[in-house]
Short mmCIF file of C-alpha atoms and ligand atoms in Angstrom, two decimals:
data_model
loop_
_atom_site.label_atom_id
_atom_site.label_comp_id
_atom_site.label_asym_id
_atom_site.label_seq_id
_atom_site.Cartn_x
_atom_site.Cartn_y
_atom_site.Cartn_z
CA MET A 22 -12.96 30.60 0.02
CA ARG A 23 -10.12 28.24 1.50
CA LEU A 24 -10.16 24.74 0.19
CA VAL A 25 -7.78 21.88 0.97
CA ILE A 26 -8.01 19.30 -1.96
CA ALA A 27 -6.10 16.05 -1.68
CA GLY A 28 -5.50 14.80 -5.36
CA CYS A 29 -5.57 18.06 -7.04
CA GLY A 30 -3.46 16.98 -10.04
CA GLY A 31 -5.56 14.55 -11.61
CA PHE A 32 -8.07 14.62 -14.52
CA ILE A 33 -10.95 16.28 -12.38
CA GLY A 34 -8.43 18.35 -9.93
CA SER A 35 -7.07 20.10 -12.94
CA HIS A 36 -10.44 21.33 -14.36
CA LEU A 37 -11.72 22.18 -10.77
CA LEU A 38 -8.49 24.48 -10.44
CA ASP A 39 -9.03 26.05 -13.51
CA ASP A 40 -12.36 26.63 -12.55
CA LEU A 41 -11.74 27.86 -8.99
CA PHE A 42 -8.83 30.18 -10.07
CA ARG A 43 -11.10 31.91 -12.77
CA ARG A 44 -12.83 33.05 -9.88
CA GLU A 45 -11.93 35.92 -6.94
CA GLY A 46 -10.97 35.17 -3.54
CA ILE A 47 -10.24 31.34 -3.65
CA ASP A 48 -7.01 29.93 -1.73
CA VAL A 49 -6.27 26.28 -2.28
CA ASP A 50 -3.92 24.13 -0.25
CA GLY A 51 -3.49 21.12 -2.60
CA TRP A 52 -1.75 17.82 -2.50
CA ASP A 53 -0.50 15.66 -5.35
CA PRO A 54 2.76 14.10 -6.21
CA GLU A 55 1.75 14.24 -10.23
CA THR A 56 1.61 18.04 -11.59
CA ASP A 57 2.08 17.60 -15.31
CA LYS A 58 -1.82 18.16 -15.65
CA ILE A 59 -1.97 21.44 -13.75
CA SER A 60 1.38 23.37 -14.97
CA ASP A 61 -0.79 26.00 -15.78
CA HIS A 62 -1.27 26.93 -12.05
CA LEU A 63 2.21 25.95 -10.65
CA PHE A 64 3.40 29.40 -9.93
CA ASN A 65 -0.27 30.87 -8.77
CA PRO A 66 0.06 32.48 -5.36
CA HIS A 67 -2.97 31.33 -4.56
CA LEU A 68 -2.27 27.71 -4.69
CA ASN A 69 -0.18 26.05 -1.85
CA LEU A 70 0.78 22.92 -3.69
CA HIS A 71 2.10 20.00 -1.46
CA ARG A 72 3.86 17.58 -4.00
CA ALA A 73 2.92 14.47 -1.75
CA LEU A 74 0.15 11.69 -1.14
CA VAL A 75 -1.66 12.11 2.00
CA ASP A 76 -0.28 8.79 3.36
CA SER A 77 2.17 9.20 5.76
CA LYS A 78 2.72 10.58 9.50
CA GLU A 79 4.27 13.59 8.30
CA THR A 80 1.69 14.35 5.19
CA TRP A 81 -1.36 14.06 7.83
CA LYS A 82 0.30 16.27 10.01
CA GLU A 83 0.71 19.07 7.55
CA PHE A 84 -2.69 18.19 6.22
CA GLU A 85 -4.29 18.39 9.10
CA ASP A 86 -2.52 21.80 9.66
CA ALA A 87 -4.23 23.01 6.55
CA VAL A 88 -7.71 21.45 7.09
CA ARG A 89 -7.75 23.56 10.53
CA HIS A 90 -8.09 26.99 8.52
CA ALA A 91 -10.43 25.49 5.81
CA ASP A 92 -13.76 25.89 4.59
CA ALA A 93 -13.97 22.64 3.02
CA VAL A 94 -11.93 19.57 2.18
CA ILE A 95 -12.33 18.10 -1.15
CA ASN A 96 -10.93 14.41 -1.55
CA LEU A 97 -10.32 13.37 -5.40
CA ALA A 98 -7.20 10.99 -4.48
CA ALA A 99 -7.86 7.63 -5.68
CA ILE A 100 -6.97 4.75 -7.87
CA CYS A 101 -9.83 4.46 -10.35
CA ASN A 102 -8.78 2.86 -13.36
CA PRO A 103 -10.54 -0.84 -13.59
CA SER A 104 -7.54 -2.47 -15.48
CA GLN A 105 -5.86 -2.34 -11.80
CA TYR A 106 -8.89 -3.67 -9.68
CA ASN A 107 -8.28 -7.04 -10.44
CA THR A 108 -4.41 -7.27 -11.15
CA LYS A 109 -3.39 -4.99 -7.98
CA PRO A 110 -6.16 -5.06 -5.48
CA LEU A 111 -3.93 -4.21 -2.54
CA ALA A 112 -2.94 -0.93 -4.03
CA VAL A 113 -6.38 -0.33 -4.94
CA ILE A 114 -7.72 -1.08 -1.58
CA LYS A 115 -5.16 0.95 0.13
CA ALA A 116 -5.56 3.92 -2.06
CA ASN A 117 -9.34 4.07 -1.85
CA PHE A 118 -9.92 3.18 1.82
CA PHE A 119 -6.66 3.02 4.02
CA ASP A 120 -5.44 6.14 2.92
CA VAL A 121 -8.82 8.04 2.86
CA TYR A 122 -9.37 6.93 6.41
CA PRO A 123 -7.17 9.40 8.05
CA VAL A 124 -8.66 12.27 5.77
CA VAL A 125 -11.94 11.27 7.17
CA GLU A 126 -10.96 11.22 10.62
CA ILE A 127 -8.91 14.60 10.22
CA CYS A 128 -12.00 16.44 8.90
CA ALA A 129 -14.32 14.55 11.73
CA ARG A 130 -11.80 15.72 14.35
CA HIS A 131 -12.24 19.64 13.13
CA HIS A 132 -15.67 19.29 12.17
CA LYS A 133 -14.83 20.23 8.63
CA TRP A 134 -17.09 19.77 5.45
CA LEU A 135 -15.78 16.87 3.65
CA ILE A 136 -16.54 16.73 -0.30
CA HIS A 137 -15.89 13.10 -0.88
CA PHE A 138 -15.35 11.76 -4.62
CA SER A 139 -16.94 8.38 -4.75
CA THR A 140 -17.86 6.19 -7.86
CA SER A 141 -21.17 5.35 -9.41
CA GLU A 142 -19.44 1.71 -8.90
CA VAL A 143 -20.51 1.63 -5.13
CA TYR A 144 -23.92 0.47 -7.19
CA GLY A 145 -22.49 -2.57 -8.34
CA ARG A 146 -24.46 -4.30 -11.28
CA THR A 147 -28.19 -3.79 -11.59
CA LEU A 148 -30.73 -6.27 -10.27
CA ALA A 149 -31.93 -6.25 -13.93
CA SER A 150 -28.40 -7.98 -15.19
CA TYR A 151 -29.43 -11.00 -12.61
CA LEU A 152 -32.80 -11.73 -14.07
CA PRO A 153 -32.62 -14.46 -16.56
CA ASP A 154 -33.32 -12.61 -19.81
CA ASN A 155 -31.45 -9.28 -18.67
CA ARG A 156 -34.12 -6.85 -19.93
CA TYR A 157 -34.43 -3.22 -18.77
CA ASP A 158 -37.98 -2.56 -18.93
CA ASN A 159 -38.64 -1.95 -15.31
CA PRO A 160 -36.65 1.34 -14.43
CA ASP A 161 -36.80 0.28 -10.64
CA LEU A 162 -34.62 -2.47 -11.67
CA PHE A 163 -31.71 -0.65 -13.29
CA GLU A 164 -32.00 3.41 -12.25
CA LEU A 165 -29.54 4.17 -9.74
CA ASP A 166 -31.04 6.35 -6.81
CA GLU A 167 -28.91 7.43 -4.32
CA ALA A 168 -31.33 6.83 -1.24
CA THR A 169 -32.73 3.84 -2.52
CA THR A 170 -30.96 1.69 -4.79
CA PRO A 171 -29.06 -1.66 -3.03
CA LEU A 172 -25.37 -1.66 -3.86
CA ILE A 173 -24.47 -5.12 -5.33
CA MET A 174 -21.31 -6.72 -5.81
CA GLY A 175 -19.99 -10.08 -7.14
CA PRO A 176 -17.94 -12.74 -5.33
CA ILE A 177 -14.73 -12.29 -3.72
CA GLN A 178 -12.82 -13.84 -6.34
CA ASN A 179 -14.07 -11.24 -9.27
CA GLN A 180 -11.30 -8.64 -8.01
CA ARG A 181 -13.05 -5.82 -9.98
CA TRP A 182 -15.37 -5.38 -6.91
CA SER A 183 -12.22 -4.37 -4.59
CA TYR A 184 -12.32 -0.70 -5.82
CA ALA A 185 -15.98 -0.79 -5.59
CA CYS A 186 -16.14 -2.43 -2.15
CA ALA A 187 -13.40 0.21 -0.98
CA LYS A 188 -15.34 2.82 -1.95
CA GLN A 189 -18.63 2.08 -0.57
CA LEU A 190 -16.96 1.29 2.67
CA ILE A 191 -15.30 4.70 2.90
CA GLU A 192 -18.69 6.05 2.31
CA ARG A 193 -20.10 4.07 5.05
CA PHE A 194 -17.02 5.50 7.36
CA ILE A 195 -18.18 9.10 6.14
CA PHE A 196 -21.53 8.53 6.90
CA ALA A 197 -20.80 7.06 10.49
CA CYS A 198 -18.54 9.99 11.19
CA HIS A 199 -21.68 12.46 10.45
CA TYR A 200 -24.02 10.14 12.48
CA GLU A 201 -21.57 10.12 15.60
CA THR A 202 -19.50 13.43 15.31
CA GLY A 203 -21.61 15.79 13.55
CA MET A 204 -19.18 15.92 10.86
CA PRO A 205 -20.78 17.73 7.78
CA PHE A 206 -20.22 15.75 4.19
CA THR A 207 -21.19 15.69 0.75
CA ILE A 208 -20.33 12.46 -1.09
CA VAL A 209 -20.29 12.90 -4.79
CA ARG A 210 -20.76 9.60 -7.22
CA PRO A 211 -19.38 10.81 -10.79
CA LEU A 212 -20.89 8.50 -13.54
CA ASN A 213 -18.14 8.71 -16.61
CA PHE A 214 -16.51 12.31 -16.40
CA PHE A 215 -15.15 12.79 -19.84
CA GLY A 216 -12.66 15.53 -21.04
CA PRO A 217 -9.67 16.58 -22.10
CA LYS A 218 -7.02 15.58 -19.74
CA MET A 219 -8.46 12.24 -19.20
CA ASP A 220 -5.97 9.50 -18.20
CA PHE A 221 -3.09 8.76 -20.08
CA ILE A 222 -1.96 7.36 -23.48
CA PRO A 223 -0.02 4.13 -23.00
CA GLY A 224 3.61 4.60 -24.20
CA ARG A 225 3.54 8.48 -23.99
CA ASP A 226 2.79 9.84 -20.56
CA GLY A 227 1.98 6.57 -18.71
CA ASP A 228 1.84 2.96 -18.68
CA GLY A 229 -1.00 0.06 -18.61
CA VAL A 230 -4.34 -0.10 -19.84
CA PRO A 231 -6.25 3.25 -19.27
CA ARG A 232 -10.20 3.57 -19.17
CA VAL A 233 -12.02 3.25 -22.58
CA LEU A 234 -11.72 6.79 -23.82
CA ALA A 235 -8.05 6.65 -23.61
CA CYS A 236 -7.98 3.19 -25.06
CA PHE A 237 -9.95 4.11 -28.41
CA MET A 238 -8.07 7.03 -28.74
CA THR A 239 -4.51 5.28 -28.45
CA ALA A 240 -6.06 2.71 -30.87
CA LEU A 241 -7.10 5.49 -33.46
CA MET A 242 -3.93 7.40 -33.25
CA ASN A 243 -1.64 4.34 -33.29
CA ARG A 244 -3.68 2.84 -36.21
CA GLU A 245 -4.36 -0.21 -34.32
CA PRO A 246 -8.07 -1.85 -33.96
CA MET A 247 -10.31 -0.49 -31.18
CA LEU A 248 -10.76 -3.53 -28.81
CA LEU A 249 -14.57 -4.36 -27.43
CA VAL A 250 -14.47 -6.16 -24.09
CA ASP A 251 -17.20 -9.00 -24.39
CA GLY A 252 -18.67 -7.30 -27.42
CA GLY A 253 -18.84 -3.93 -26.15
CA ASN A 254 -22.65 -4.67 -25.07
CA ARG A 255 -22.51 -2.67 -21.87
CA MET A 256 -23.89 0.91 -21.23
CA ARG A 257 -22.29 4.13 -19.85
CA THR A 258 -23.64 7.69 -19.58
CA VAL A 259 -21.12 10.11 -20.40
CA VAL A 260 -21.15 13.51 -18.70
CA SER A 261 -18.66 16.54 -19.88
CA ILE A 262 -16.22 17.39 -17.42
CA HIS A 263 -17.66 20.67 -17.54
CA ASP A 264 -21.07 19.83 -16.61
CA ALA A 265 -19.12 18.14 -13.44
CA ILE A 266 -17.19 20.92 -12.34
CA ARG A 267 -20.45 23.17 -12.51
CA ALA A 268 -22.19 20.86 -10.40
CA ILE A 269 -19.11 20.99 -7.85
CA TRP A 270 -19.14 24.96 -7.79
CA ALA A 271 -23.02 24.70 -7.00
CA MET A 272 -22.09 22.71 -3.78
CA LEU A 273 -19.54 24.95 -2.84
CA GLU A 274 -21.79 28.26 -3.45
CA ARG A 275 -24.73 26.45 -1.32
CA PRO A 276 -23.33 24.32 1.49
CA ASP A 277 -26.75 24.48 3.40
CA ARG A 278 -28.29 22.58 0.01
CA ALA A 279 -25.04 20.29 -0.25
CA MET A 280 -24.25 19.34 3.12
CA ASN A 281 -25.05 15.91 4.54
CA GLN A 282 -26.09 14.68 0.75
CA VAL A 283 -25.29 12.15 -1.64
CA PHE A 284 -25.33 13.23 -5.39
CA ASN A 285 -25.15 11.27 -8.62
CA ILE A 286 -23.27 13.51 -11.07
CA GLY A 287 -24.08 12.05 -14.53
CA ASN A 288 -26.07 12.45 -17.88
CA ARG A 289 -29.03 10.60 -18.87
CA ASP A 290 -29.40 11.83 -22.36
CA ASN A 291 -25.43 10.55 -23.30
CA GLU A 292 -26.11 6.92 -22.96
CA VAL A 293 -24.35 4.42 -25.12
CA THR A 294 -23.10 1.30 -25.53
CA ILE A 295 -19.24 0.73 -25.61
CA ARG A 296 -19.87 -0.35 -29.34
CA GLU A 297 -21.76 2.82 -30.34
CA LEU A 298 -18.90 4.67 -28.35
CA ALA A 299 -16.39 3.17 -30.64
CA GLU A 300 -18.28 3.72 -33.61
CA LEU A 301 -19.03 7.53 -32.97
CA MET A 302 -15.22 8.16 -31.76
CA ARG A 303 -14.13 6.77 -35.03
CA ASP A 304 -16.72 9.07 -36.95
CA THR A 305 -15.66 12.03 -34.90
CA TYR A 306 -12.12 11.02 -35.58
CA ALA A 307 -12.40 11.20 -39.16
CA GLU A 308 -14.10 14.69 -38.74
CA ILE A 309 -11.29 15.78 -36.83
CA THR A 310 -8.35 14.62 -38.89
CA GLY A 311 -10.28 15.03 -42.50
CA ASN A 312 -9.40 11.49 -43.10
CA ALA A 313 -12.52 9.43 -44.08
CA ALA A 314 -10.41 6.34 -43.91
CA PHE A 315 -10.72 6.34 -39.92
CA LEU A 316 -14.81 5.81 -40.72
CA GLN A 317 -13.63 2.22 -41.63
CA HIS A 318 -11.24 2.00 -38.57
CA PRO A 319 -11.27 -1.70 -37.24
CA ILE A 320 -12.96 -2.58 -34.27
CA GLU A 321 -12.58 -6.29 -32.85
CA SER A 322 -13.86 -7.90 -29.66
CA VAL A 323 -11.77 -9.42 -26.95
CA THR A 324 -12.73 -11.48 -23.93
CA ALA A 325 -12.58 -9.64 -20.66
CA GLU A 326 -9.76 -12.18 -19.56
CA GLU A 327 -7.82 -11.66 -22.30
CA PHE A 328 -8.42 -7.87 -22.12
CA TYR A 329 -7.92 -7.37 -18.16
CA GLY A 330 -7.06 -10.91 -17.00
CA PRO A 331 -8.87 -13.31 -14.50
CA GLY A 332 -11.56 -11.65 -11.88
CA TYR A 333 -12.75 -8.67 -14.22
CA GLU A 334 -16.78 -8.41 -13.74
CA ASP A 335 -18.44 -5.59 -15.31
CA CYS A 336 -21.04 -2.98 -14.54
CA ASP A 337 -23.92 -3.67 -16.98
CA ARG A 338 -25.79 -0.43 -17.17
CA ARG A 339 -25.47 2.98 -15.27
CA MET A 340 -28.85 5.43 -15.43
CA PRO A 341 -28.41 8.06 -12.79
CA ASN A 342 -31.52 9.15 -11.41
CA LEU A 343 -30.65 13.18 -10.96
CA ASP A 344 -33.69 14.85 -9.14
CA ARG A 345 -31.54 15.25 -6.32
CA ALA A 346 -28.90 17.31 -8.05
CA ARG A 347 -31.57 19.01 -9.93
CA THR A 348 -33.48 19.89 -6.63
CA LEU A 349 -30.97 20.89 -4.18
CA LEU A 350 -28.56 21.97 -6.49
CA ASP A 351 -30.55 23.36 -9.27
CA TRP A 352 -28.17 21.80 -11.49
CA ALA A 353 -28.41 19.69 -14.94
CA PRO A 354 -26.25 18.83 -17.53
CA ARG A 355 -26.07 20.47 -20.58
CA ILE A 356 -23.38 19.21 -22.75
CA SER A 357 -24.05 16.42 -25.36
CA LEU A 358 -21.98 13.54 -26.00
CA ARG A 359 -20.94 14.56 -29.30
CA GLU A 360 -19.66 17.99 -28.23
CA THR A 361 -17.80 16.00 -25.42
CA LEU A 362 -16.26 13.98 -27.78
CA VAL A 363 -15.29 16.38 -30.10
CA GLU A 364 -13.63 18.66 -27.50
CA THR A 365 -11.69 15.82 -25.67
CA MET A 366 -10.53 13.91 -29.23
CA GLN A 367 -9.53 17.16 -30.46
CA PHE A 368 -7.53 17.70 -27.36
CA TYR A 369 -5.85 14.26 -27.64
CA HIS A 370 -5.18 14.81 -31.24
CA ASP A 371 -3.60 18.13 -30.76
CA HIS A 372 -1.25 16.89 -27.93
CA TYR A 373 -0.61 13.29 -28.96
CA ALA A 374 -1.18 12.42 -32.67
CA THR A 375 1.39 14.21 -34.62
CA GLU A 376 4.10 12.76 -32.69
CA THR A 377 2.55 9.44 -33.14
CA PRO A 378 4.17 7.05 -36.02
CA ALA A 379 1.68 5.24 -38.03
CA ARG A 380 1.99 1.56 -37.31
CA SER A 381 0.13 0.46 -40.69
CA GLU A 382 -2.19 2.61 -42.80
CA VAL A 383 -5.99 2.23 -42.43
CA THR A 384 -7.74 1.71 -45.78
CA ALA A 385 -11.31 3.39 -46.55
C1 LIG B 422 -14.49 3.37 -14.54
C2 LIG B 422 -14.28 3.64 -13.03
O1 LIG B 422 -14.01 2.28 -12.29
C3 LIG B 422 -15.42 4.47 -12.12
O2 LIG B 422 -14.62 4.31 -10.76
C4 LIG B 422 -15.33 5.69 -12.54
O3 LIG B 422 -16.45 6.50 -12.21
C5 LIG B 422 -15.75 5.43 -14.03
O4 LIG B 422 -14.93 4.84 -14.94
C6 LIG B 422 -15.86 6.87 -14.51
O5 LIG B 422 -14.98 7.14 -15.60
O6 LIG B 422 -16.56 7.61 -14.06
P1 LIG B 422 -15.82 2.13 -16.10
O7 LIG B 422 -16.60 3.01 -17.03
O8 LIG B 422 -16.23 0.55 -15.99
O9 LIG B 422 -15.23 2.38 -14.66
O10 LIG B 422 -14.48 2.43 -17.00
P2 LIG B 422 -13.61 2.19 -18.34
O11 LIG B 422 -12.59 1.73 -18.48
O12 LIG B 422 -14.24 3.46 -19.00
O13 LIG B 422 -14.99 0.89 -19.05
C7 LIG B 422 -15.95 1.39 -19.54
C8 LIG B 422 -16.29 0.05 -20.67
O14 LIG B 422 -15.56 -0.14 -21.41
C9 LIG B 422 -16.32 -1.17 -19.79
O15 LIG B 422 -17.14 -2.21 -19.98
C10 LIG B 422 -14.97 -2.13 -20.68
O16 LIG B 422 -14.90 -3.23 -20.45
C11 LIG B 422 -15.01 -1.37 -21.76
N1 LIG B 422 -13.76 -1.46 -22.61
C12 LIG B 422 -12.73 -0.77 -22.02
C13 LIG B 422 -13.69 -1.92 -23.98
O17 LIG B 422 -14.42 -2.25 -24.76
N2 LIG B 422 -12.27 -1.53 -24.78
C14 LIG B 422 -11.42 -1.01 -23.89
O18 LIG B 422 -10.45 -0.61 -24.73
C15 LIG B 422 -11.49 -0.16 -22.80
#
């Protein structure tokens, strides 16, 4: 099998390459300027690595040459960090729409199967969140179904939605290419994939505000308070990266089942509020370090505006309907939130904690 992967050097790409190269007979043409997370594969003869984004005339030409010989094209390239949606909306719209547009055009021109990684954020906020009492007693008003749930976003000045809107438009473009040219496609909507190598630790291997897991991990390792945005009452379902990679392989193995479908990939059993996530992470870190002081690690509230700046609006709840992935791919997630956190936090601890000077001691 020959695969073209745009954005192969990120969190998902690194785990996908680990999985693919454990198998026989897989060759990858990969594009990514960042290679730290895939250092184990840099000398693998089955990886033809292009250290670049697919975003210029020269790269489009090289990319098109590779696509001609591919069985499938996987697009993982994106800016998917909420702290940038309202602060760098132009870069976000470019990376998630304009840079993907030629990739889709090339796939359509060569009639190649495009597996595009979208986001659960295309659903926006749930219908339930707009009701006066904001109750979740009717699943029809909050469960996310690929075929029937409306995609609802806030006003233009709430630039949080720059990302979701760009992602939604590229989904619509992909669907239109399928409709008008017959290009086969699969759209994947990830719901909070967690695992080792996710994001970065500010001041160590990146700058700015990463996603919540790395924010809380940084706070624990630096002995600083974990910050809950607007009280931490939003909800997320967390799926282990290993379950997610199994879903991608199920798609590659059964193109007849996966083609021309949109799939939620998440884990309904791993739902938490962000406050619960913070509490679970400090308990887990106390276990990992053997230091009971972390059980009392400070958790503080901040407003969204203080944390992200103006124009941030949150998705309230993400409960995926997974019937389609179960029936078509014969896939279901298996890994608990606890196992996922233990694995991921142990990874961060091993890679970063020993180098981190304690800024102040936490007392039990
Ligand atoms: C992000 C991306 O926007 C999605 O594209 C992506 O699919 C998704 O992550 C994912 O990982 O699958 P989101 O879940 O909002 O969406 O990103 P996080 O930064 O992980 O935030 C989760 C929640 O934690 C939000 O309510 C946020 O306000 C809160 N948060 C974040 C805190 O309370 N404290 C922090 O330090 C950081």
